[in-house]
Amino acid sequence: MASTKQKRVIIEPVTRVEGHGKVSILLDEKNTVTQARLHIVEFRGFERFVQGRPFWEVPVLVQRLCGICPVSHHLAAAKAMDWIVGGEKLTPTAEKMRRLMHYGQTFQSHALHFFHLASPDLLFGFDADVAIRNVIGVAAKYPDLAVQGVMMRKYGQEIIKATAGKKIHGTGAIPGGINKNLSIAERDVFLKDIDQMLTWCRGALKVAVDYTTANLATAAPFGSFDSNHLSIVRKDGSMDLYDGNLRAIDAQGKKILDQVAPQDYYKVIAEEVRPWSYMKFPFIKSIGPKDGWYRVGPLARINTCDFIDTPEAEAARKEFMKLTDGKPNNITMAYHWARMIELLHSGEKIRDLLNDKDLQGTDLVTKGDRRDEGIAIVEAPRGTLFHHYRVNKDDQVVMANLIVSTTSNNEPMNRAVQKVAQDHISGKPEITEGLLNHIEVAIRAYDPCLSCATHALGRMPLEVILVDSTGTVIDRKRK
Amino acid sequence: MSETITFTIDGKEVSAQPGQTIMQAADAAGIYIPRLCAFEGLVPHGSCRVCTVMVNGRAQAACTQPVADGIVVENDTEKLLAIRRDIIEMLFVEGNHYCMFCEKSGNCELQALAYRFGIAAPKYPYLFPKREIDATHPDIFIDRNRCVLCGRCVRASRDVDGKGVFEFVGRGPQKRVAVNAEANLADTDLKTSDKAVEVCPVGAILRKRVGYAVPVGRRRYDHKPIGSDIEQAASKK
């Protein structure tokens, strides 16, 4: 039975992340952490209410899950519906337009996360004055960096508009293809600025590298732990954010599974339900729920791939892998470094695609034999995203299963929260806002999208409530 | 014998032929009167009331009211705009109109009217009715969530296609478009080439697997508001 002197610290909502979540930390009378959890408090229900809808509507409907990376859901659903219409072998124009859309999205999402959400912690320190530890503080002290963040995000968003029709929630990807190509005029607007974007990518990568190497003693153990890593990779082992087969490795780099087709995901991945969270806990079946959890996202992708097929990002990957002597990197704070390698990779991919004449092709849609099941995977900015649908003979969706990247990172984020709570809060006589921000820093490394929903800029209060085990509020602090 | 009738719309003198409706005369004069159930080539229905105008101070449906010599018609007034805005808002809240993922978005007359009238969100509470989808037909589906009961499909099927596939059943809030069959749309002789499939102003009757083939930016109302074709045709004369 719990001690009557037990305290519960709640961080609600977790700030500078997408969506709403809260952290609860249980402390005994000596402020020793006995439990720390990240709770996802939102309930979405998309898997239920796409049922009955016509299948071609789903790529446009289901992307409403999110306002930051809706393109991921748009493309994952469209890729699944390609299988329904038998059009999974896209025309070159369709596949390259979708890829351009996807890299544009990764570009803007990674820029948003690094410059707007994460950089205040890295530039000012985890427990810096909260009045300056925000994007406005970054804009005041590092105006060039802040402007670059805004302009890079805009560039990515404009690419999404040119390929999907709108910056957020477009309609470009349709079952079996795409509904437009890229005109010469549209292309030239992006070509004009691509060199500047790549220069800024290199600068952002340098900030992440310098931060990690300069603070390695504190950053390396911060919220870190050994884990499995999962992503899709191309058949030749290259990183591929748009298409590929599943690969998972353990903390030492040993392959757990490799080149598993997306259509077979359910044979290797299962989901566990726990009573205290709306979010499921996916795991690798062959290992089981206890140890089969894995990390996804930039860190996992750099770890799982054999190489990156763009030269500058590949050079950056090799530099990154030197940090751990070529073994998988299990440092949670290294997510930022990995993310900036992907930012550069996305920039290189965008440049290469813009110079590809296939984007001006006119063969946009293909189809073949109708199927009643479609499964697809893309690498969303935050990690591997699974979409699985079944469709009846009347073209209506009868089953949908979505495993979003933040769901896969559920267990890792909880581990990170526990580790930071143990290392930085446990036993401290006073629990300050700065200490609590350490917890959020660990969560932010994953760039979680807790609801897959976008939220307007506004006041995001952090409230800490101390209660005893009977539920009586002892103390309450707001920032 | 050809007799020209002369009357005014918002003070502007308009000429018309006997037998024309106020809407037909207004269209010819380049004056847009908003409408939803009216459709060129179909018998006027007068059911949506979006085209309500004041004729000698009395509210009338412009799509059914014949012209008469010397009548004074008010169209573009604050009072009528408010009435039309309320009607459009009520049509929105009575159904389940989720423009954000509807494939008719950008080509939808109800949505286009809302944009023309500057309706960002309706002031009335949403009713969230539970309505059925009929996807049984191999090439056409009905999503009754989006039906505004304009009756275009009923008239087109009966008068143009000569089939009578659709008919209204029920009263008041229970009123809905039914199909002339024992069971479902698949049991009718409706074809994709039928006029009844073409005339739906909203996303209630749609050809299957067309979806979002037309990209954003090339849809009917992406750049020009509804009614601008009528207004522009007159300005070119």
XYZ file of C-alpha atoms in Angstrom:
716
model
C 0.000 0.000 0.000
C 1.266 3.459 -0.863
C 2.666 5.669 1.831
C 0.431 8.559 2.819
C 3.441 10.802 2.278
C 3.764 9.788 -1.350
C 3.608 12.707 -3.793
C 2.562 12.890 -7.405
C 4.025 15.482 -9.754
C 2.074 16.140 -12.909
C 3.456 17.934 -15.975
C 0.399 18.824 -17.982
C 0.456 19.591 -20.792
C 3.924 18.722 -21.984
C 5.044 21.834 -23.869
C 6.774 22.405 -27.202
C 5.559 19.128 -28.621
C 2.722 18.471 -31.074
C -0.492 17.566 -29.317
C -1.329 17.062 -25.683
C 0.198 14.696 -23.178
C 1.055 14.723 -19.545
C 3.731 13.252 -17.353
C 3.059 11.881 -13.901
C 5.882 11.269 -11.446
C 5.346 9.488 -8.148
C 7.736 10.422 -5.347
C 8.084 9.046 -1.839
C 8.696 11.174 1.267
C 12.397 11.517 0.389
C 11.557 12.669 -3.147
C 12.779 9.361 -4.569
C 11.048 8.670 -7.876
C 9.022 5.467 -7.651
C 7.223 5.749 -10.991
C 7.315 8.067 -14.040
C 4.984 7.828 -16.996
C 4.092 9.724 -20.141
C 0.331 9.639 -20.632
C -1.334 10.370 -23.944
C -4.606 11.985 -23.001
C -6.208 12.465 -26.387
C -8.502 10.072 -28.132
C -8.834 10.267 -31.907
C -10.867 7.398 -33.270
C -9.990 7.700 -36.978
C -9.735 3.952 -37.376
C -13.413 3.737 -36.516
C -14.893 6.612 -38.424
C -13.233 5.884 -41.763
C -15.286 2.707 -41.746
C -18.054 2.962 -44.338
C -16.329 5.721 -46.286
C -15.374 5.146 -49.938
C -11.735 4.099 -50.187
C -10.598 6.921 -52.496
C -11.702 9.420 -49.847
C -9.396 7.989 -47.179
C -6.068 9.638 -48.166
C -7.743 13.032 -47.857
C -9.841 12.177 -44.806
C -7.276 10.421 -42.660
C -4.572 13.087 -43.056
C -6.776 15.247 -40.818
C -5.177 13.302 -37.980
C -2.364 15.808 -38.117
C -1.510 19.331 -39.188
C 2.262 18.987 -38.981
C 2.905 15.931 -41.105
C -0.461 15.248 -42.771
C 1.470 14.371 -45.935
C 2.678 11.202 -44.194
C -0.863 10.025 -43.594
C -1.952 11.249 -47.024
C 0.809 9.239 -48.720
C 0.578 6.161 -46.511
C -3.159 5.945 -47.186
C -2.687 6.639 -50.903
C -0.007 3.931 -51.091
C -2.367 1.496 -49.372
C -5.124 2.453 -51.837
C -2.690 1.907 -54.731
C -2.916 -1.769 -53.766
C -6.705 -1.630 -53.716
C -6.850 -0.371 -57.324
C -3.932 -2.559 -58.407
C -1.866 0.524 -59.176
C 1.025 0.018 -56.768
C 3.542 0.248 -59.597
C 3.272 3.979 -60.141
C 4.297 5.895 -63.236
C 7.651 7.699 -62.833
C 5.907 11.082 -62.707
C 3.485 9.942 -60.002
C 6.144 8.376 -57.812
C 8.519 11.317 -58.126
C 5.789 13.882 -57.451
C 4.836 11.953 -54.314
C 8.466 11.733 -53.274
C 8.905 15.467 -53.778
C 5.820 16.036 -51.604
C 7.244 13.712 -48.960
C 10.728 15.257 -48.873
C 9.147 18.717 -48.792
C 7.216 17.630 -45.761
C 10.186 16.047 -43.985
C 12.124 19.223 -44.713
C 9.529 21.538 -43.160
C 8.719 19.249 -40.230
C 12.352 18.703 -39.241
C 13.051 22.428 -39.572
C 10.015 23.223 -37.435
C 11.031 20.797 -34.736
C 14.667 21.756 -34.564
C 14.378 25.528 -34.829
C 11.060 26.173 -33.111
C 10.590 23.391 -30.578
C 13.977 21.942 -29.610
C 16.527 24.720 -30.143
C 15.599 26.766 -27.030
C 16.752 23.866 -24.824
C 19.946 23.323 -26.797
C 20.903 26.982 -27.162
C 19.998 28.246 -23.684
C 20.272 25.132 -21.493
C 17.630 22.819 -20.062
C 17.103 24.918 -16.944
C 17.609 28.385 -18.422
C 15.160 31.122 -17.528
C 11.825 30.028 -18.929
C 11.213 33.596 -20.100
C 13.923 33.235 -22.754
C 13.837 29.454 -23.237
C 11.360 29.619 -26.113
C 11.223 30.440 -29.805
C 10.851 34.164 -29.094
C 14.040 34.000 -27.021
C 15.788 32.281 -29.934
C 14.561 35.003 -32.305
C 15.915 37.700 -29.976
C 19.374 36.211 -29.426
C 19.906 34.256 -32.661
C 17.832 36.182 -35.223
C 19.584 34.624 -38.245
C 18.856 31.126 -37.006
C 15.235 31.959 -36.256
C 14.710 33.444 -39.731
C 16.320 30.383 -41.337
C 13.926 28.143 -39.426
C 10.927 30.088 -40.667
C 12.171 30.281 -44.264
C 13.065 26.583 -44.422
C 9.662 25.627 -43.102
C 8.067 27.908 -45.696
C 10.113 26.316 -48.489
C 8.947 22.837 -47.501
C 5.355 23.999 -47.186
C 5.445 25.604 -50.636
C 6.687 22.298 -52.091
C 3.754 20.553 -50.465
C 1.418 23.131 -52.006
C 2.943 22.653 -55.466
C 2.528 18.868 -55.254
C -0.590 18.416 -53.115
C -2.518 21.581 -53.985
C -2.478 23.037 -50.473
C 0.179 23.589 -47.817
C -1.861 21.599 -45.314
C -4.352 18.865 -46.160
C -4.034 18.754 -49.937
C -5.405 16.201 -52.388
C -2.421 15.393 -54.642
C -1.983 11.663 -54.061
C -4.887 9.628 -55.406
C -5.232 5.840 -55.630
C -2.826 4.711 -58.321
C -1.027 8.003 -58.778
C -1.111 11.779 -58.490
C -3.494 14.437 -59.777
C -0.951 16.921 -61.117
C 2.604 17.266 -62.318
C 5.053 20.084 -61.603
C 5.080 22.872 -64.156
C 8.341 24.435 -65.307
C 7.277 27.705 -63.672
C 6.611 25.974 -60.344
C 9.907 24.120 -60.558
C 11.950 27.224 -61.272
C 10.673 28.977 -58.153
C 12.115 26.167 -56.024
C 15.334 25.793 -58.010
C 16.075 29.467 -57.405
C 16.294 28.953 -53.640
C 17.536 25.369 -53.282
C 21.217 26.277 -52.890
C 20.370 28.682 -50.078
C 18.297 25.975 -48.410
C 21.147 23.476 -48.613
C 23.528 26.030 -47.094
C 21.132 26.513 -44.192
C 20.754 22.711 -43.827
C 24.525 22.421 -43.427
C 24.428 25.188 -40.813
C 21.623 23.512 -38.867
C 23.484 20.200 -38.966
C 26.573 21.946 -37.606
C 24.561 23.381 -34.695
C 23.322 19.886 -33.827
C 26.773 18.294 -34.213
C 28.533 21.008 -32.216
C 25.940 20.830 -29.459
C 26.184 17.056 -29.125
C 29.989 16.845 -29.246
C 30.516 19.823 -26.913
C 28.074 18.427 -24.351
C 28.725 14.728 -24.889
C 29.418 14.001 -21.225
C 25.926 15.147 -20.221
C 24.070 14.491 -23.485
C 25.204 10.884 -23.951
C 23.588 9.460 -20.808
C 20.613 11.863 -20.844
C 17.476 9.739 -21.107
C 19.505 7.138 -22.973
C 19.167 3.365 -22.968
C 19.850 0.449 -25.249
C 16.981 -0.368 -27.572
C 15.958 -2.053 -30.775
C 15.577 0.190 -33.833
C 13.127 -0.163 -36.714
C 12.513 1.494 -40.073
C 11.969 0.699 -43.702
C 15.057 0.521 -45.907
C 15.487 0.157 -49.642
C 16.296 -3.279 -51.069
C 19.998 -2.334 -51.252
C 19.963 -1.162 -47.617
C 19.837 2.548 -48.390
C 17.746 4.924 -46.329
C 14.435 5.525 -48.113
C 11.782 7.663 -46.471
C 9.040 6.965 -49.029
C 9.176 3.251 -49.755
C 10.973 0.077 -48.759
C 10.870 -3.028 -46.598
C 11.036 -3.356 -42.836
C 14.317 -3.832 -41.029
C 14.843 -4.038 -37.262
C 18.132 -4.277 -35.408
C 18.996 -4.689 -31.753
C 21.088 -2.287 -29.675
C 24.303 -3.901 -30.915
C 23.300 -3.834 -34.562
C 22.287 -7.466 -34.998
C 19.418 -7.804 -37.454
C 16.167 -8.976 -35.868
C 14.270 -8.849 -39.133
C 15.145 -7.602 -42.601
C 13.433 -6.929 -45.921
C 9.998 -7.785 -44.568
C 7.476 -6.485 -47.108
C 4.990 -3.912 -45.737
C 2.192 -6.350 -46.627
C 3.604 -8.746 -44.017
C 3.985 -6.202 -41.204
C 1.349 -7.883 -39.073
C 3.382 -11.080 -39.071
C 6.263 -9.334 -37.313
C 4.655 -6.441 -35.387
C 1.895 -6.600 -32.745
C 0.392 -4.006 -30.415
C -0.092 -4.214 -26.664
C -2.766 -2.278 -24.763
C -2.065 -0.883 -21.296
C -4.831 0.456 -19.060
C -3.278 3.845 -18.269
C -2.761 5.181 -21.817
C -4.904 5.709 -24.910
C -1.847 4.865 -26.973
C -0.906 1.285 -27.777
C 2.550 -0.216 -27.311
C 3.788 -1.925 -30.487
C 6.427 -4.636 -30.270
C 8.333 -7.097 -32.439
C 6.435 -10.368 -32.224
C 9.432 -12.673 -32.219
C 10.783 -11.003 -29.061
C 7.475 -10.358 -27.288
C 5.947 -7.319 -25.534
C 8.448 -7.155 -22.683
C 11.611 -6.659 -24.731
C 10.281 -6.343 -28.278
C 9.693 -2.585 -28.184
C 11.769 -0.479 -30.509
C 12.601 3.068 -31.462
C 11.624 4.716 -34.745
C 12.421 8.067 -36.314
C 15.649 9.774 -37.396
C 17.920 7.999 -34.883
C 16.502 4.586 -35.749
C 16.701 5.260 -39.483
C 20.351 6.304 -39.358
C 21.048 3.176 -37.301
C 19.167 0.707 -39.498
C 20.262 1.862 -42.950
C 23.525 0.706 -44.529
C 24.036 4.030 -46.256
C 22.299 7.184 -47.452
C 22.064 7.694 -51.196
C 22.853 11.421 -51.219
C 26.519 12.365 -50.821
C 26.453 15.078 -48.186
C 24.005 13.245 -45.922
C 26.047 10.054 -46.346
C 29.212 11.872 -45.282
C 27.304 13.237 -42.290
C 26.040 9.734 -41.455
C 29.566 8.347 -41.466
C 30.650 11.123 -39.116
C 27.665 10.345 -36.899
C 28.485 6.640 -36.762
C 32.064 7.388 -35.685
C 30.652 8.585 -32.376
C 29.733 5.000 -31.498
C 32.466 3.239 -33.473
C 30.038 2.166 -36.169
C 27.677 0.494 -33.699
C 24.058 1.650 -33.367
C 23.757 4.954 -31.568
C 21.472 4.649 -28.533
C 21.904 8.231 -27.305
C 18.484 9.834 -27.029
C 19.808 13.372 -27.529
C 21.483 12.199 -30.765
C 17.994 12.259 -32.328
C 18.606 15.946 -33.044
C 21.844 15.238 -34.911
C 20.201 12.411 -36.845
C 17.235 14.646 -37.644
C 19.510 17.303 -39.127
C 21.252 14.674 -41.282
C 17.809 13.850 -42.633
C 17.072 17.537 -43.141
C 20.157 17.750 -45.351
C 19.209 14.482 -47.058
C 15.729 15.858 -47.809
C 17.266 19.023 -49.237
C 19.548 16.986 -51.493
C 16.624 14.822 -52.609
C 14.512 17.880 -53.370
C 17.352 19.329 -55.476
C 17.772 16.071 -57.405
C 14.033 15.707 -58.006
C 13.650 19.302 -59.178
C 16.244 18.565 -61.846
C 14.378 15.443 -62.995
C 12.277 15.970 -66.120
C 9.917 13.176 -65.107
C 8.192 15.716 -62.871
C 6.837 17.365 -66.015
C 5.445 14.064 -67.322
C 1.757 13.682 -68.042
C 1.205 9.988 -67.283
C -0.177 10.428 -63.795
C -2.354 7.443 -62.863
C -2.187 3.692 -63.269
C -4.393 0.818 -62.183
C -4.685 -2.940 -62.402
C -6.546 -5.781 -60.737
C -8.789 -4.674 -57.876
C -7.916 -5.995 -54.390
C -9.793 -5.830 -51.123
C -6.805 -5.170 -48.877
C -4.148 -2.472 -48.910
C -1.148 -2.090 -46.619
C 1.544 0.546 -46.886
C 4.387 2.030 -44.883
C 6.157 5.368 -45.159
C 8.823 6.898 -42.977
C 7.079 9.940 -41.509
C 9.307 12.654 -40.015
C 8.776 11.076 -36.602
C 9.226 7.482 -37.751
C 7.675 4.466 -39.379
C 3.988 4.863 -40.206
C 1.778 1.863 -40.997
C -1.597 2.104 -42.757
C -3.704 -1.022 -43.261
C -7.196 -1.101 -44.815
C -9.767 -3.616 -45.979
C -12.426 -2.607 -48.488
C -15.706 -4.373 -49.351
C -17.067 -5.035 -52.844
C -19.007 -1.758 -52.687
C -15.727 0.205 -52.290
C -16.324 1.014 -48.618
C -13.630 0.718 -45.951
C -14.523 -2.020 -43.472
C -11.301 -2.126 -41.439
C -8.502 0.331 -40.743
C -5.412 -0.054 -38.609
C -2.911 2.763 -38.226
C 0.320 2.476 -36.281
C 1.749 5.982 -36.125
C 5.371 6.671 -35.326
C 4.746 8.250 -31.945
C 2.915 5.051 -30.979
C 6.017 3.039 -31.744
C 8.041 5.504 -29.677
C 5.607 5.213 -26.753
C 7.683 2.765 -24.748
C 10.995 4.515 -25.548
C 9.590 7.888 -24.491
C 8.351 6.327 -21.258
C 11.798 4.841 -20.699
C 13.377 8.231 -21.345
C 11.001 9.900 -18.891
C 11.803 7.268 -16.250
C 15.546 7.588 -16.799
C 15.591 11.377 -16.605
C 13.285 11.332 -13.563
C 15.626 8.904 -11.829
C 18.824 10.701 -12.837
C 17.782 14.309 -12.400
C 14.768 14.545 -10.059
C 15.024 11.648 -7.674
C 16.214 12.739 -4.234
C 16.333 16.462 -5.041
C 15.122 18.550 -2.084
C 13.236 20.965 -4.344
C 11.707 20.184 -7.701
C 12.084 23.284 -9.831
C 10.582 24.131 -13.215
C 14.033 23.704 -14.743
C 14.280 20.158 -13.413
C 10.857 19.320 -14.768
C 11.897 20.732 -18.150
C 14.583 18.023 -18.218
C 11.736 15.517 -18.566
C 10.275 17.473 -21.451
C 13.673 17.756 -23.152
C 13.856 13.958 -23.271
C 10.357 13.719 -24.747
C 11.090 16.477 -27.274
C 14.105 14.569 -28.610
C 11.587 12.164 -30.158
C 9.640 15.037 -31.777
C 6.444 13.321 -30.716
C 3.104 14.187 -32.254
C 0.973 13.181 -29.320
C -2.364 13.609 -30.987
C -1.245 13.794 -34.582
C -2.923 17.200 -34.440
C -1.742 20.736 -34.937
C -2.385 23.447 -32.402
C -2.341 27.205 -32.657
C 0.396 29.194 -31.009
C -0.874 30.268 -27.627
C -0.380 29.951 -23.925
C 0.666 26.416 -23.056
C 0.794 26.439 -19.278
C 2.854 23.963 -17.361
C 1.116 23.088 -14.151
C 2.700 21.116 -11.363
C 0.425 19.741 -8.703
C 1.712 18.022 -5.591
C -0.844 15.713 -4.044
C -0.625 13.144 -1.296
C -1.799 9.597 -1.816
C -5.295 10.487 -0.656
C -5.521 12.969 -3.516
C -5.254 16.080 -1.356
C -3.460 18.897 -3.174
C -0.401 19.944 -1.166
C 1.079 22.442 -3.569
C 0.374 23.829 -7.021
C 2.655 25.793 -9.313
C 1.958 27.294 -12.732
C 4.366 28.896 -15.124
C -47.010 38.034 -80.861
C -43.905 39.089 -79.068
C -44.397 41.439 -76.202
C -41.504 42.807 -74.142
C -42.035 43.139 -70.438
C -40.106 45.752 -68.522
C -39.476 45.764 -64.781
C -36.720 46.701 -62.351
C -34.277 44.714 -60.225
C -32.629 46.850 -57.554
C -33.591 49.904 -59.586
C -32.055 48.635 -62.825
C -34.427 48.322 -65.750
C -34.657 44.763 -67.097
C -36.425 43.496 -70.210
C -38.023 40.060 -70.407
C -40.319 37.919 -72.470
C -43.720 36.755 -71.215
C -43.456 33.364 -69.511
C -39.930 33.923 -68.252
C -39.225 33.715 -64.569
C -37.566 36.559 -62.694
C -34.416 34.379 -62.445
C -34.290 33.807 -66.206
C -34.687 37.504 -66.918
C -32.079 38.397 -64.287
C -29.601 35.891 -65.741
C -30.036 37.386 -69.200
C -29.428 40.839 -67.755
C -26.270 39.709 -65.961
C -27.765 39.963 -62.496
C -26.949 36.977 -60.309
C -29.682 35.759 -58.018
C -28.244 33.004 -55.771
C -29.889 29.603 -56.143
C -29.471 25.983 -55.208
C -32.429 23.889 -56.361
C -32.752 25.735 -59.669
C -30.879 24.186 -62.589
C -31.045 25.132 -66.245
C -33.065 22.600 -68.187
C -34.999 21.314 -65.174
C -38.520 22.321 -64.160
C -38.335 25.006 -61.432
C -38.926 23.609 -57.981
C -38.948 26.587 -55.613
C -37.925 24.469 -52.662
C -34.589 25.752 -51.382
C -35.679 29.421 -51.135
C -32.095 30.625 -51.587
C -33.339 32.687 -54.574
C -35.859 34.564 -52.464
C -36.392 38.114 -53.771
C -38.862 40.828 -52.791
C -41.467 41.446 -55.510
C -43.448 44.604 -54.843
C -42.519 44.116 -51.195
C -43.473 40.425 -50.922
C -41.046 37.525 -50.655
C -41.101 35.250 -53.720
C -38.887 32.537 -55.175
C -37.217 34.051 -58.253
C -36.950 30.636 -59.912
C -40.738 30.126 -60.023
C -42.138 33.653 -60.060
C -43.040 34.832 -63.576
C -42.088 38.306 -64.698
C -44.768 40.952 -64.970
C -44.752 44.449 -66.359
C -43.697 47.110 -63.924
C -42.905 44.906 -60.947
C -40.258 46.163 -58.541
C -37.818 43.416 -57.596
C -35.309 43.689 -54.772
C -32.378 41.272 -54.893
C -29.137 42.649 -53.502
C -30.313 44.112 -50.195
C -29.062 43.648 -46.655
C -32.324 42.053 -45.586
C -32.341 39.501 -48.399
C -28.664 38.714 -47.934
C -29.368 38.001 -44.277
C -32.293 35.731 -45.160
C -30.243 33.826 -47.739
C -27.318 33.506 -45.360
C -29.631 32.010 -42.740
C -31.052 29.540 -45.253
C -27.591 28.427 -46.316
C -26.466 28.095 -42.716
C -29.506 25.975 -41.912
C -28.754 23.698 -44.857
C -25.265 23.215 -43.468
C -26.330 22.327 -39.935
C -29.181 20.046 -41.043
C -26.775 17.677 -42.776
C -23.250 16.430 -42.193
C -21.195 18.648 -44.488
C -17.495 18.010 -43.889
C -15.999 20.131 -46.658
C -12.460 19.399 -45.493
C -12.461 15.892 -46.958
C -15.487 15.939 -49.263
C -14.476 15.150 -52.821
C -17.001 17.726 -54.097
C -15.100 20.477 -52.289
C -14.197 23.223 -54.753
C -16.988 22.101 -57.088
C -19.802 22.208 -54.519
C -22.506 24.834 -54.970
C -23.452 24.864 -51.282
C -19.827 25.460 -50.270
C -19.442 28.074 -53.000
C -22.549 29.900 -51.763
C -21.128 29.893 -48.244
C -17.898 31.419 -49.541
C -19.806 34.017 -51.592
C -21.842 34.952 -48.531
C -18.800 35.024 -46.250
C -20.050 32.275 -43.966
C -17.050 31.041 -41.978
C -19.125 28.942 -39.576
C -22.872 28.616 -39.067
C -24.420 30.286 -36.046
C -26.987 27.523 -35.584
C -26.158 24.332 -33.688
C -25.235 21.298 -35.782
C -27.884 18.591 -35.752
C -25.487 15.770 -36.705
C -28.242 13.570 -38.202
C -27.550 9.891 -38.685
C -27.941 9.252 -42.406
C -27.255 6.350 -44.705
C -24.772 5.783 -47.499
C -25.843 3.642 -50.420
C -22.722 2.329 -52.138
C -24.320 -0.764 -53.661
C -24.271 0.507 -57.256
C -21.021 -0.484 -59.007
C -20.362 3.014 -60.379
C -22.434 5.525 -58.377
C -22.920 6.146 -54.686
C -25.286 8.210 -52.560
C -24.046 9.863 -49.395
C -27.224 11.209 -47.800
C -25.163 13.018 -45.164
C -24.620 15.705 -47.811
C -28.098 15.809 -49.385
C -29.845 19.217 -49.218
C -33.156 17.947 -50.661
C -32.971 20.236 -53.678
C -34.752 17.655 -55.787
C -32.562 18.119 -58.863
C -31.975 14.360 -59.098
C -35.702 13.669 -58.715
C -36.613 16.050 -61.548
C -33.714 15.072 -63.823
C -34.422 11.364 -63.525
C -38.146 11.822 -64.080
C -38.180 14.560 -66.727
C -34.874 14.187 -68.591
C -33.818 10.555 -68.144
C -37.407 9.297 -68.157
C -36.644 6.814 -65.377
C -37.947 8.080 -62.044
C -35.069 6.558 -60.086
C -35.350 9.065 -57.248
C -38.268 10.340 -55.188
C -38.774 12.111 -51.901
C -40.175 10.120 -48.986
C -40.971 11.185 -45.429
C -41.841 14.554 -43.934
C -39.965 17.291 -42.125
C -36.668 16.215 -40.610
C -37.304 12.652 -41.817
C -37.612 13.700 -45.458
C -35.030 12.045 -47.677
C -34.348 11.033 -51.253
C -35.309 7.405 -51.773
C -34.645 5.176 -54.749
C -37.354 3.521 -56.788
C -36.410 -0.037 -55.914
C -37.161 -2.776 -53.432
C -33.774 -2.328 -51.813
C -30.849 -0.226 -52.969
C -29.393 1.915 -55.757
C -27.904 -1.206 -57.321
C -31.448 -2.433 -57.985
C -32.356 0.580 -60.150
C -31.540 1.209 -63.787
C -29.475 4.333 -62.997
C -26.495 4.829 -65.304
C -23.433 7.056 -64.867
C -24.416 8.920 -68.036
C -27.826 9.888 -66.605
C -28.607 13.550 -66.083
C -29.672 12.697 -62.520
C -26.079 11.808 -61.641
C -24.725 15.010 -63.127
C -26.927 17.611 -61.482
C -26.333 17.130 -57.742
C -25.105 20.507 -56.420
C -23.367 18.885 -53.438
C -21.483 15.642 -52.829
C -24.577 13.498 -52.284
C -24.696 11.671 -55.641
C -21.277 10.972 -57.088
C -19.638 8.803 -59.687
C -17.424 6.296 -57.939
C -13.623 6.339 -58.069
C -13.413 9.869 -59.466
C -12.490 11.334 -56.102
C -9.901 14.088 -56.220
C -8.796 13.658 -59.824
C -9.034 17.418 -60.379
C -6.277 19.116 -58.362
C -6.835 22.033 -56.034
C -6.528 25.191 -58.104
C -8.362 23.768 -61.135
C -11.737 23.180 -59.512
C -14.810 25.112 -60.576
C -14.903 27.630 -57.736
C -11.201 27.771 -56.807
C -10.691 31.180 -58.369
C -14.087 32.655 -59.191
C -17.097 32.819 -56.902
C -20.341 31.145 -57.790
C -22.486 33.378 -60.007
C -19.541 35.205 -61.548
C -20.178 33.452 -64.870
C -23.594 35.099 -65.075
C -22.212 38.484 -64.079
C -19.275 38.261 -66.498
C -21.412 37.134 -69.428
C -23.364 40.360 -69.137
C -20.293 42.556 -68.864
C -18.995 41.139 -72.175
C -22.208 42.048 -73.993
